[in-house]
CSV table of C-alpha atoms in Angstrom, one decimal:
chain,number,residue,atom,x,y,z
A,5,MET,CA,-20.6,2.6,0.1
A,6,VAL,CA,-22.8,2.2,-2.9
A,7,HIS,CA,-20.4,3.3,-5.7
A,8,SER,CA,-17.5,1.3,-4.4
A,9,THR,CA,-14.8,-0.4,-6.4
A,10,ALA,CA,-15.2,-3.5,-4.2
A,11,ALA,CA,-18.9,-3.8,-5.2
A,12,TYR,CA,-18.0,-3.3,-8.9
A,13,LYS,CA,-15.4,-6.1,-8.7
A,14,ASP,CA,-17.7,-8.4,-6.8
A,15,TYR,CA,-20.4,-7.8,-9.4
A,16,MET,CA,-18.0,-8.6,-12.2
A,17,LEU,CA,-16.8,-11.8,-10.5
A,18,GLN,CA,-20.1,-13.1,-9.1
A,19,CYS,CA,-22.9,-11.7,-11.3
A,20,ALA,CA,-21.7,-10.5,-14.7
A,21,GLY,CA,-21.2,-14.0,-16.0
A,22,CYS,CA,-25.0,-14.3,-16.4
A,23,HIS,CA,-26.3,-10.7,-16.1
A,24,ARG,CA,-23.4,-9.3,-18.2
A,25,TYR,CA,-21.1,-6.5,-17.3
A,26,ASP,CA,-23.7,-3.9,-18.3
A,27,GLY,CA,-26.6,-5.5,-16.5
A,28,THR,CA,-28.5,-6.5,-19.7
A,29,GLY,CA,-28.8,-10.2,-19.0
A,30,VAL,CA,-29.7,-12.7,-21.6
A,31,ALA,CA,-33.5,-12.9,-21.8
A,32,ARG,CA,-33.5,-15.9,-24.2
A,33,ASN,CA,-31.6,-17.9,-21.6
A,34,GLY,CA,-33.8,-16.9,-18.7
A,35,VAL,CA,-31.4,-14.2,-17.3
A,36,PRO,CA,-33.3,-11.0,-16.9
A,37,SER,CA,-31.9,-7.5,-17.5
A,38,PHE,CA,-31.2,-5.4,-14.4
A,39,ARG,CA,-31.5,-2.2,-16.4
A,40,ASN,CA,-34.4,0.0,-15.5
A,41,SER,CA,-35.9,-2.9,-13.7
A,42,ILE,CA,-34.0,-4.0,-10.5
A,43,GLY,CA,-35.0,-0.8,-8.7
A,44,LEU,CA,-38.7,-1.8,-9.0
A,45,LEU,CA,-37.9,-5.0,-7.0
A,46,ALA,CA,-35.8,-3.1,-4.5
A,47,ALA,CA,-38.6,-0.8,-3.6
A,48,LEU,CA,-40.9,-3.6,-2.4
A,49,PRO,CA,-40.2,-5.7,0.8
A,50,GLN,CA,-41.0,-8.9,-1.2
A,51,GLY,CA,-38.8,-7.8,-4.0
A,52,ARG,CA,-35.9,-7.1,-1.7
A,53,ASP,CA,-36.4,-10.6,-0.2
A,54,TYR,CA,-36.4,-12.0,-3.8
A,55,MET,CA,-33.2,-10.2,-4.8
A,56,ILE,CA,-31.4,-11.7,-1.7
A,57,ARG,CA,-32.8,-15.2,-2.1
A,58,VAL,CA,-32.4,-15.8,-5.8
A,59,PRO,CA,-29.9,-18.7,-6.2
A,60,GLY,CA,-27.2,-16.6,-7.8
A,61,ALA,CA,-27.2,-14.2,-4.9
A,62,ALA,CA,-28.0,-16.4,-2.0
A,63,GLN,CA,-25.5,-19.1,-3.0
A,64,SER,CA,-22.7,-16.7,-4.0
A,65,GLN,CA,-19.4,-16.7,-2.2
A,66,LEU,CA,-20.0,-13.2,-1.0
A,67,SER,CA,-20.4,-12.4,2.7
A,68,ASN,CA,-23.7,-10.8,3.8
A,69,ALA,CA,-22.0,-7.4,3.8
A,70,GLU,CA,-20.5,-7.9,0.4
A,71,LEU,CA,-23.8,-9.0,-1.1
A,72,ALA,CA,-25.6,-6.0,0.4
A,73,ASN,CA,-23.0,-3.8,-1.1
A,74,VAL,CA,-23.4,-5.4,-4.6
A,75,LEU,CA,-27.2,-5.2,-4.5
A,76,ASN,CA,-26.9,-1.5,-3.5
A,77,TRP,CA,-24.4,-0.9,-6.3
A,78,ALA,CA,-26.5,-2.7,-8.9
A,79,VAL,CA,-29.6,-0.7,-8.1
A,80,MET,CA,-27.8,2.6,-8.3
A,81,GLN,CA,-25.8,1.5,-11.4
A,82,PHE,CA,-28.6,-0.1,-13.5
A,83,SER,CA,-31.8,1.4,-12.2
A,84,PRO,CA,-30.9,4.9,-10.8
A,85,GLY,CA,-34.2,6.4,-12.0
A,86,GLN,CA,-36.2,3.9,-9.9
A,87,ALA,CA,-34.1,4.3,-6.8
A,88,GLY,CA,-36.4,7.1,-5.7
A,89,LEU,CA,-39.5,4.8,-5.6
A,90,GLY,CA,-38.9,3.9,-2.0
A,91,PHE,CA,-35.5,2.3,-2.3
A,92,ARG,CA,-33.4,2.0,0.9
A,93,LEU,CA,-30.0,0.5,1.1
A,94,PHE,CA,-29.6,-3.2,1.7
A,95,THR,CA,-27.8,-4.1,4.9
A,96,ALA,CA,-25.7,-7.1,5.9
A,97,THR,CA,-28.3,-7.9,8.7
A,98,GLU,CA,-31.2,-7.9,6.1
A,99,VAL,CA,-29.2,-10.1,3.8
A,100,GLY,CA,-28.3,-12.5,6.5
A,101,ALA,CA,-31.9,-12.8,7.7
A,102,SER,CA,-33.2,-13.7,4.2
A,103,ARG,CA,-30.4,-15.4,2.5
A,104,GLN,CA,-30.6,-18.9,4.1
A,105,GLN,CA,-34.2,-19.4,3.1
A,106,ARG,CA,-34.5,-21.1,-0.3
A,107,PHE,CA,-37.3,-20.7,-2.9
A,108,ASP,CA,-39.3,-23.8,-3.9
A,109,ASP,CA,-40.1,-22.1,-7.2
A,110,VAL,CA,-38.2,-18.9,-8.0
A,111,ALA,CA,-40.0,-18.4,-11.3
A,112,ARG,CA,-43.4,-18.4,-9.7
A,113,VAL,CA,-42.2,-15.8,-7.1
A,114,ARG,CA,-40.9,-13.5,-9.8
A,115,ARG,CA,-44.1,-13.8,-11.8
A,116,ALA,CA,-46.1,-12.8,-8.8
A,117,LEU,CA,-43.8,-9.8,-8.2
A,118,ALA,CA,-44.0,-8.8,-11.8
A,119,ALA,CA,-47.8,-8.9,-11.6
A,120,ARG,CA,-47.8,-6.8,-8.5
A,121,ILE,CA,-45.5,-4.2,-10.0
A,122,ALA,CA,-47.6,-4.1,-13.2
A,123,GLU,CA,-50.6,-3.1,-11.1
A,124,SER,CA,-48.7,0.1,-10.3
A,125,GLY,CA,-48.1,0.8,-14.0
A,126,HIS,CA,-44.4,-0.3,-14.1
A,127,HIS,CA,-42.9,-3.4,-15.7
A,128,LEU,CA,-40.0,-5.7,-14.9
A,129,ALA,CA,-37.6,-6.8,-17.6
A,130,PRO,CA,-38.8,-9.9,-19.5
A,131,TYR,CA,-38.1,-13.2,-17.7
A,132,THR,CA,-38.6,-16.4,-19.6
A,133,PHE,CA,-37.3,-19.0,-17.2
A,134,GLY,CA,-40.0,-21.3,-15.9
A,135,LYS,CA,-42.6,-20.0,-18.4
A,136,ASN,CA,-43.4,-23.5,-19.7
A,137,GLU,CA,-43.4,-25.4,-16.4
């Protein structure tokens, strides 16, 4: 269930420390906002894979089902206007299939996704991590 109390609690315990309780993140520290942005990622197959494989998600203590629930909740909570852009709910099976693969350069992957999304006239929240590498 997308609007579950469990997903909210898991977000607060596993994600809010960096992305904040309201999803605004801390751009100056390389933590992007989820607000009006995360739905753009969730609408693309490569974006969904990215959301599952970013270190904070992939290495969290959440089970595959719990992580899928948190990702669904976060999209609906912080990016509801973008959920209609092709978003489908994450599943435990999808999370389990992607989660174990690690990125060599997560910043490069996000920049490539941002460029692809910009081609469609949309923009992800600012992300400064890895800009000077």
